[in-house]
Tab-separated table of C-alpha atoms in Angstrom:
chain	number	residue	atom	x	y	z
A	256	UNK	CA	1.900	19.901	-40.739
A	257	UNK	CA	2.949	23.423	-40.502
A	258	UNK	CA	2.718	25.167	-36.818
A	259	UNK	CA	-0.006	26.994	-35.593
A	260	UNK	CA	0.831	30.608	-34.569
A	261	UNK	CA	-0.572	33.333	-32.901
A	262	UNK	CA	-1.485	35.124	-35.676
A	263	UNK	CA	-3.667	32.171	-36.625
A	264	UNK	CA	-5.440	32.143	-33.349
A	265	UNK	CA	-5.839	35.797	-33.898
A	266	UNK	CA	-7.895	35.528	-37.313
A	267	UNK	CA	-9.830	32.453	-36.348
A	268	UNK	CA	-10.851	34.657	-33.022
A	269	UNK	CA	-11.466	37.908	-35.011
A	270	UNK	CA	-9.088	39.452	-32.554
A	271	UNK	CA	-5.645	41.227	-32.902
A	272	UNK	CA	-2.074	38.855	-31.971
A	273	UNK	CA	-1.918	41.798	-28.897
A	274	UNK	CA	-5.298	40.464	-27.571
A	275	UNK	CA	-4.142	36.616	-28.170
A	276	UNK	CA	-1.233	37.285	-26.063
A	277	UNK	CA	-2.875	38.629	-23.524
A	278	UNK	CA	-5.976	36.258	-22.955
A	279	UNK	CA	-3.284	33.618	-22.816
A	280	UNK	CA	-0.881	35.070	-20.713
A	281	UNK	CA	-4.054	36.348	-17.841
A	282	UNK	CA	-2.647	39.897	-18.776
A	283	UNK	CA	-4.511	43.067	-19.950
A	284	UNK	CA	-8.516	44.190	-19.379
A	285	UNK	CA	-10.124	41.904	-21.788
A	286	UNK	CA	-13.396	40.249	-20.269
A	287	UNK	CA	-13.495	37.132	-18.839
A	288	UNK	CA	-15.850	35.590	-21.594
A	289	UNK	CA	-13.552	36.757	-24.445
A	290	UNK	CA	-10.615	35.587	-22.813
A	291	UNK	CA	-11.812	32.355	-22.116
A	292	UNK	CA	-12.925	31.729	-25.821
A	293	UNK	CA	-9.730	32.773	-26.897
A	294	UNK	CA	-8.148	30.228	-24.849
A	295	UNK	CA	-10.913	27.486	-26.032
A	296	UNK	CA	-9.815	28.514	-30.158
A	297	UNK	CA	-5.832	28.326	-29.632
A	298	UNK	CA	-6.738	24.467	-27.399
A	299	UNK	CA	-9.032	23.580	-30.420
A	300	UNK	CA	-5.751	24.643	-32.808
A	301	UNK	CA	-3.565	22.915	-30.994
A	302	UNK	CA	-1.596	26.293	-30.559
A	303	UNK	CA	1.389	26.155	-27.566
A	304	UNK	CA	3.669	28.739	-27.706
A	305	UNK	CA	7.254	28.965	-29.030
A	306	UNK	CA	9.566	29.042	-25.906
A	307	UNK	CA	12.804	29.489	-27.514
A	308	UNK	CA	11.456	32.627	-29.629
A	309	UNK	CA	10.360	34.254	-26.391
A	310	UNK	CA	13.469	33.689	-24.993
A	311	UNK	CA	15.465	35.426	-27.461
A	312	UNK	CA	12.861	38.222	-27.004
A	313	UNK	CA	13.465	38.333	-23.339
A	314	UNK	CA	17.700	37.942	-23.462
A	315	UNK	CA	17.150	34.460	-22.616
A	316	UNK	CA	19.167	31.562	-24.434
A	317	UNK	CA	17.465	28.407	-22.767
A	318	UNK	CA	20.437	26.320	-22.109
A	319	UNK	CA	22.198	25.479	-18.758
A	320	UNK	CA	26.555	25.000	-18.555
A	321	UNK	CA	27.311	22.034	-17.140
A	322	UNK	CA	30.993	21.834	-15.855
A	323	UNK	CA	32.424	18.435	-16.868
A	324	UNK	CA	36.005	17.390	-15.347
A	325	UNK	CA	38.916	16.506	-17.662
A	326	UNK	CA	39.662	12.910	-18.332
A	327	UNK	CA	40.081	10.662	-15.062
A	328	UNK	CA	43.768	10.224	-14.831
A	329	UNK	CA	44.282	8.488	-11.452
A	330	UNK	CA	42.257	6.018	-9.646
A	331	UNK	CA	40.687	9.153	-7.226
A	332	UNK	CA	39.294	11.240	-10.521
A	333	UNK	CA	38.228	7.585	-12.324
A	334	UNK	CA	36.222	6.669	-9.090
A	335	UNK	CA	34.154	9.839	-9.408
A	336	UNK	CA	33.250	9.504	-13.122
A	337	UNK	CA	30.158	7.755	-12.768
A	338	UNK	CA	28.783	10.183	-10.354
A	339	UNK	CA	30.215	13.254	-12.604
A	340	UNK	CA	27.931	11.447	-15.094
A	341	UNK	CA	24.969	10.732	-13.346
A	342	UNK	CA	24.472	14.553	-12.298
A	343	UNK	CA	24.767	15.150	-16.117
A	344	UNK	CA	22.329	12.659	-17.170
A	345	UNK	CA	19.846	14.478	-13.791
A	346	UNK	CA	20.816	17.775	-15.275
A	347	UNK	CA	19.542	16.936	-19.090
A	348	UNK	CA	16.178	15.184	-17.805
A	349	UNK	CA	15.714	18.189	-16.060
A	350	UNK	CA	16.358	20.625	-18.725
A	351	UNK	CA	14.310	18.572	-21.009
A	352	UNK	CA	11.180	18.988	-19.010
A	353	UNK	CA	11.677	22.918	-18.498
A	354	UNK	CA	12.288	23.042	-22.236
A	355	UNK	CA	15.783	23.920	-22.241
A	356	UNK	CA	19.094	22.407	-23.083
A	357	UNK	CA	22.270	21.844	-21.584
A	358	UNK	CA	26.230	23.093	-23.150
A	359	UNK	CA	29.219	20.667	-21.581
A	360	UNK	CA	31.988	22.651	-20.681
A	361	UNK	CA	35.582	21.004	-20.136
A	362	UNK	CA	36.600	22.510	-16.287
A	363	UNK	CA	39.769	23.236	-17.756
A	364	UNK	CA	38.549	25.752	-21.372
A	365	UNK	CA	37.105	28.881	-19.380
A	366	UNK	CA	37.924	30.662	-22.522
A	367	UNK	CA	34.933	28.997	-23.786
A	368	UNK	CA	32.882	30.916	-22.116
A	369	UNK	CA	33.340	33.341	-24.216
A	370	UNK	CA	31.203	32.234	-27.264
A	371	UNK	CA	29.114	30.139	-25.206
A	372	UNK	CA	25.349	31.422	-25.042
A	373	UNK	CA	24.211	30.192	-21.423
A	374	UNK	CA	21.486	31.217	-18.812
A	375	UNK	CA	23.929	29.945	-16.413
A	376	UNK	CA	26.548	27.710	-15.131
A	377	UNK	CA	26.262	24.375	-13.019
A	378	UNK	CA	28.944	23.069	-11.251
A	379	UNK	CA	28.225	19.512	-9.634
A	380	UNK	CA	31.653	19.705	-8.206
A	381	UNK	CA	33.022	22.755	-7.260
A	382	UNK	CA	36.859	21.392	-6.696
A	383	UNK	CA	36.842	20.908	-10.552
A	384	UNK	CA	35.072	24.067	-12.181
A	385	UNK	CA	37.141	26.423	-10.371
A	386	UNK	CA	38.397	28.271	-13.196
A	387	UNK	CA	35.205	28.439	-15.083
A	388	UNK	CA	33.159	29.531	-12.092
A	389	UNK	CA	36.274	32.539	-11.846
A	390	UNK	CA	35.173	33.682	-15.361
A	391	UNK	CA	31.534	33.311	-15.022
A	392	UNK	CA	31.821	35.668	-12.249
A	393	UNK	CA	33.773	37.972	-13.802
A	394	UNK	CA	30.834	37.893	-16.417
A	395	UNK	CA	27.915	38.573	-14.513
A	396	UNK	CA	26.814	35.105	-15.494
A	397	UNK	CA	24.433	33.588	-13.165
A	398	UNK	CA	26.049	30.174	-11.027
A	399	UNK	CA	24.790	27.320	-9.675
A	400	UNK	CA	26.814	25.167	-7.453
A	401	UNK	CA	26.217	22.162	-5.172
A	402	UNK	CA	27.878	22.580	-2.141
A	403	UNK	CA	29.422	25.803	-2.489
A	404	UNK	CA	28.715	29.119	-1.311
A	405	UNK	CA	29.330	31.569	-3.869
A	406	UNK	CA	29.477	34.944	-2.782
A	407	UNK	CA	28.294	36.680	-6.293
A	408	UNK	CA	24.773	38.798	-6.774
A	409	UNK	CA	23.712	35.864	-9.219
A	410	UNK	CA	24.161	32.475	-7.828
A	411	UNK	CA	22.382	29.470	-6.327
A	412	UNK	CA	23.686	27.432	-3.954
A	413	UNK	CA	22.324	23.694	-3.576
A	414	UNK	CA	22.998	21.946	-0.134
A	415	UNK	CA	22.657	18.336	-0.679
A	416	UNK	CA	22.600	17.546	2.904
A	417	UNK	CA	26.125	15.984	3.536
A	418	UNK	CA	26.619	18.076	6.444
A	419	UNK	CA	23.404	17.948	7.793
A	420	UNK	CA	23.638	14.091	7.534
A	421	UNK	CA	26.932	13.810	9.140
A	422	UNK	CA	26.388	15.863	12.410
A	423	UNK	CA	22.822	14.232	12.448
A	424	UNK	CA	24.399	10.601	12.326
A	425	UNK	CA	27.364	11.803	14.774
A	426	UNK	CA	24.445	12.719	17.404
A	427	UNK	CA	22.584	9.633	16.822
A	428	UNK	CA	25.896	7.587	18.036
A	429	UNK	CA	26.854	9.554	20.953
A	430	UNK	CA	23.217	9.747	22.057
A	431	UNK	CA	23.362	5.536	21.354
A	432	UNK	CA	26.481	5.382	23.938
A	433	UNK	CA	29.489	5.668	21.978
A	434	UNK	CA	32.823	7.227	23.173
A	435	UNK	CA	35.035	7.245	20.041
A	436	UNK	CA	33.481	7.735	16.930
A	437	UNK	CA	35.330	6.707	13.600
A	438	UNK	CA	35.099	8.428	10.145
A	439	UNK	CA	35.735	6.712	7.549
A	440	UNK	CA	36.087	8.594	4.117
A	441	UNK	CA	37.713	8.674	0.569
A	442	UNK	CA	41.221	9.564	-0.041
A	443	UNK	CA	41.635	13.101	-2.017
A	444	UNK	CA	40.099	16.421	-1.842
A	445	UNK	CA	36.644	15.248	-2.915
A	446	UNK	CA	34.121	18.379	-1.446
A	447	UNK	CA	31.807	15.707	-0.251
A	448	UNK	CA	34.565	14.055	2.025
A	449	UNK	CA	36.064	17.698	2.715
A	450	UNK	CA	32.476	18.136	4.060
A	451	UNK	CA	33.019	15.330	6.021
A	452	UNK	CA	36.152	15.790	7.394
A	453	UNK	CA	35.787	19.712	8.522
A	454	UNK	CA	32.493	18.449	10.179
A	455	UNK	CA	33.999	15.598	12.132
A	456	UNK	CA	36.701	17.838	13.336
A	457	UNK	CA	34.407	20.510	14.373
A	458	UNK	CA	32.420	18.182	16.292
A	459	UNK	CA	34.713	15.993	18.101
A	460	UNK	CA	36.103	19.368	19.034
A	461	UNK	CA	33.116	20.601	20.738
A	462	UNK	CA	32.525	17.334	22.011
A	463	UNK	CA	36.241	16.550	23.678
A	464	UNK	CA	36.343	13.263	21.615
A	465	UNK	CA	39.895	12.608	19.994
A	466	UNK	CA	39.332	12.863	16.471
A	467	UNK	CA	39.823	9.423	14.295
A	468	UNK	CA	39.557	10.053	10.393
A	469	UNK	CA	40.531	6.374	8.729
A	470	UNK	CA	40.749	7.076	5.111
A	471	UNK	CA	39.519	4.291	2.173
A	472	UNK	CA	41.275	4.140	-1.379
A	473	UNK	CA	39.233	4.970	-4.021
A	474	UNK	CA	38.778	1.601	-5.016
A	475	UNK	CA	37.842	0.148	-1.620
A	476	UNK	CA	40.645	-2.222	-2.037
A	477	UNK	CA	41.603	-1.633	1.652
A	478	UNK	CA	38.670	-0.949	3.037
A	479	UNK	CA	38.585	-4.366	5.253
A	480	UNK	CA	41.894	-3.641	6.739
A	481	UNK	CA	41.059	0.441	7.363
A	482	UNK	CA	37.886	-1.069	9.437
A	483	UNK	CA	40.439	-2.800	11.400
A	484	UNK	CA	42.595	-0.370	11.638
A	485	UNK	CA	39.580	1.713	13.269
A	486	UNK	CA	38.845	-0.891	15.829
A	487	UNK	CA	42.294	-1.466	17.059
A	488	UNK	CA	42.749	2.665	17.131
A	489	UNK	CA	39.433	2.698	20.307
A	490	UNK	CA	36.751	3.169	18.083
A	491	UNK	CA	33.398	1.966	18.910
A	492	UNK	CA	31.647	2.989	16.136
A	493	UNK	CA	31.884	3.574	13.066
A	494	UNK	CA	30.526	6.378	10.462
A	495	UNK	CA	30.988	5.561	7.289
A	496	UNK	CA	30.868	8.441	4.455
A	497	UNK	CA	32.493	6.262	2.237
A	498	UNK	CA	29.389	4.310	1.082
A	499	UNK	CA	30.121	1.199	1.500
A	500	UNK	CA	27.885	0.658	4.632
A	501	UNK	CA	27.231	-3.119	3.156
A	502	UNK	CA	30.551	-4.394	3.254
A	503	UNK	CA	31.432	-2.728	6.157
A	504	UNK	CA	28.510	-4.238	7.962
A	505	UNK	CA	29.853	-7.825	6.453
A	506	UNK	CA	33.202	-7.125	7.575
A	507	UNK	CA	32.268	-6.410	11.158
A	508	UNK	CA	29.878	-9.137	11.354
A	509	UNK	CA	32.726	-12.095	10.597
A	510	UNK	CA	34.980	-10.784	13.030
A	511	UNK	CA	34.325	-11.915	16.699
A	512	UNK	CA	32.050	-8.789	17.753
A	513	UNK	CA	28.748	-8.118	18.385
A	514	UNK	CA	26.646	-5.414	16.720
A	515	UNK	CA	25.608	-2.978	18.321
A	516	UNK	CA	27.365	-4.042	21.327
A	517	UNK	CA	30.982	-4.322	20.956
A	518	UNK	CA	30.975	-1.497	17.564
A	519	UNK	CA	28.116	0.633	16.206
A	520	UNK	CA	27.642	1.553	12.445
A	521	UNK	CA	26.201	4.017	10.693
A	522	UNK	CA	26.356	4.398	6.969
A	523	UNK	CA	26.398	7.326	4.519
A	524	UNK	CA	24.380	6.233	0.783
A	525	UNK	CA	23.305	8.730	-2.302
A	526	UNK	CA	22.448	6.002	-4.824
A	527	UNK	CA	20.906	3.295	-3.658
A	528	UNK	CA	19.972	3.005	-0.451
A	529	UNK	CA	17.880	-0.557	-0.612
A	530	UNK	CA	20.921	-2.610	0.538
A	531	UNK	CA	21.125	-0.975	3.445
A	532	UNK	CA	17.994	-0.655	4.268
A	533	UNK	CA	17.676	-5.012	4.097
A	534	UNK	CA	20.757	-5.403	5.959
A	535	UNK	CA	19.373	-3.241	8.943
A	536	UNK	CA	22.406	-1.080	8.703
A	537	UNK	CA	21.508	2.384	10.057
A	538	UNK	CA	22.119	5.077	7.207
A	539	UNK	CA	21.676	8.686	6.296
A	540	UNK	CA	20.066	8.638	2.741
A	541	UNK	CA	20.931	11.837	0.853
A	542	UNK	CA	19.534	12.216	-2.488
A	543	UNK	CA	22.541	14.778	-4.601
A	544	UNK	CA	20.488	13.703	-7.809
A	545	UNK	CA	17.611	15.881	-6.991
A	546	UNK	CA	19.803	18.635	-7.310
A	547	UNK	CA	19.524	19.411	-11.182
A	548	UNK	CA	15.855	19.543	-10.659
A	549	UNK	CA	16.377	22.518	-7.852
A	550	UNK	CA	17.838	24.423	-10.209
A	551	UNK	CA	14.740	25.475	-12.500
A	552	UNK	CA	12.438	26.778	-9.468
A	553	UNK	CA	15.258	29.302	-8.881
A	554	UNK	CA	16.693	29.946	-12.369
A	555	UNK	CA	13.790	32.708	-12.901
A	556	UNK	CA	14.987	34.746	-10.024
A	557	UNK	CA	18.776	34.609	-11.426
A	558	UNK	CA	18.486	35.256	-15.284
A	559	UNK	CA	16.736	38.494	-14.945
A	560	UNK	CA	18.795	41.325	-12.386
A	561	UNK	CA	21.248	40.534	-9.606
A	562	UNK	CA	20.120	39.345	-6.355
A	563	UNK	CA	21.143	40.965	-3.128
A	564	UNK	CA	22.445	38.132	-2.230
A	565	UNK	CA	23.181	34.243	-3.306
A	566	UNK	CA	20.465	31.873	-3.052
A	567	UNK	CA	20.248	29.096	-0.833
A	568	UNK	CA	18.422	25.480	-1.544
A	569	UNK	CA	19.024	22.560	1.159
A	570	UNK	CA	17.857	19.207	-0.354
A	571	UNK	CA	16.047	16.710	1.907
A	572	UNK	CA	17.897	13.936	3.236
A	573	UNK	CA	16.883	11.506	6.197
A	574	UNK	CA	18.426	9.420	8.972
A	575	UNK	CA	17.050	5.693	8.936
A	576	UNK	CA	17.661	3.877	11.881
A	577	UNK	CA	18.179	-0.119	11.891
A	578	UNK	CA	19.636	-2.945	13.903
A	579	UNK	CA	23.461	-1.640	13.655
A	580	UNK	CA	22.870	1.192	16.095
A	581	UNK	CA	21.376	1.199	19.987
């Protein structure tokens, strides 16, 4: 079955394509009652309009960059893989439903850039897309990054809420009574741990707290003997941004200590925060996967002229208190 255009509308309505477009785009001086039975004939045909032609008409290309990082060669990049992927797979739902699709970019080919025909570029991690966020700059083409400010006319910044979940959860355990506060985080230069870690300092500075950052290998392996490590260093409690609030909670509970008494935990958790949740372990829930679908709302205000200045999205996040904090 062939597809119903405008210009079919147009001779069923006895109207011209100019009048069509109006009526169904609430432009122009037509009257109400001929605009609403132009409306009724293009339902009746089954008429929707072509997207991707009025794109091209407008300078639009309907597909989103995403910035994918080279192969995982060491346990650090192999650990973040499966979140890499998951803000792929959030990016291409999104896109779907907004009618567009989405170009994977390795971090490492800026050149590609080049021949690519993009509305704009995501980066889901900023420490990898460095060089392609350099050229798309140099461009004029419009960037979206999670947890970056970029300081270009044409960009969109998405805060996931890390910060705003760490100082949040830091404030819930001094207000709960404790002195020396743990962090507990990935090894490497991952932005959401180097969130972490420039927070914590910045706090237990203004606080006068001696700073204790205890830092987890990317495959947990050590993470029982790190939580040791913690409590033997002072610490009373424990902030975990290394999401693995459950085990931490099951290591703390076999050793002779009660909780909250003796150690208070709160957890960090951005996939599944259920666990948790039955445990009773106290945890800020941030939700990075709502991210791709932040990026249409704004994408209008990008694609057509520069901004004065970068656009700024903060993602909602919340602190759930349970039986491992006072």
């Amino acid at each position: 079955m062939s597809r119903v255009t405008l210009r079919d509308v147009a001779e069923r309505a006895g109207v011209s394509t100019a009048a069509i477009s109006q009526a169904l785009n609430d432009r122009g001086s037509l009257r109400p009652e001929t605009r609403e039975r132009i409306k009724e004939i293009a339902a009746e045909l089954g008429y929707s309009p072509n997207k991707h032609a009025a794109a091209l008409r407008s300078g639009r290309t309907m597909s989103i960059g995403f910035v994918m990082p080279d192969d995982a060669d060491d346990d650090t990049a192999k650990s973040w893989a499966f979140a890499h992927n998951r803000q792929l797979n959030a990016l291409v739902r999104a896109s779907a439903a907004h009618g567009f699709t989405v170009t994977v970019l390795p971090a490492s080919r800026p050149d590609l850039l080049a021949t690519a025909q993009l509305d704009a570029l995501y980066l889901a991690d900023a420490r990898t897309g460095a060089k392609l966020l350099r050229a798309a700059a140099s461009r004029g083409l419009p960037v979206i990054a999670r947890d970056l400010y970029v300081d270009v006319d044409r960009a969109l910044s998405i805060r996931t809420g890390y910060d705003a979940a760490l100082h949040a959860g830091l404030d819930h355990l001094a207000g709960a009574g404790a002195r020396r506060v743990a962090l507990l985080v990935d090894e490497g230069d991952h932005p959401r741990d180097e969130i972490a870690r420039t927070g914590y300092l910045a706090w237990t500075t203004v606080h006068g707290v001696d700073p204790l950052v205890v830092e987890v290998d990317p495959a947990h392996r050590t993470i029982a003997r790190r939580v040791r490590d913690a409590l033997d260093a002072g610490a009373d409690a424990i902030l975990a941004f290394c999401e693995d609030g459950p085990e931490i909670y099951l290591q703390l509970e076999a050793m002779p200590l009660v909780i909250p008494r003796d150690v208070q935990l709160l957890a960090l958790c951005s996939t599944d925060c259920a666990l948790n949740e039955r445990l009773g372990v106290t945890h800020a829930c941030v939700h990075p996967e709502l991210a791709a679908d932040a990026v249409f709302p704004s994408l209008g205000a990008l694609v057509p002229a520069p901004l004065g200045a970068p656009v700024v999205v903060d993602l909602p996040w919340e602190l759930v208190r349970g039986s491992t904090t006072r």
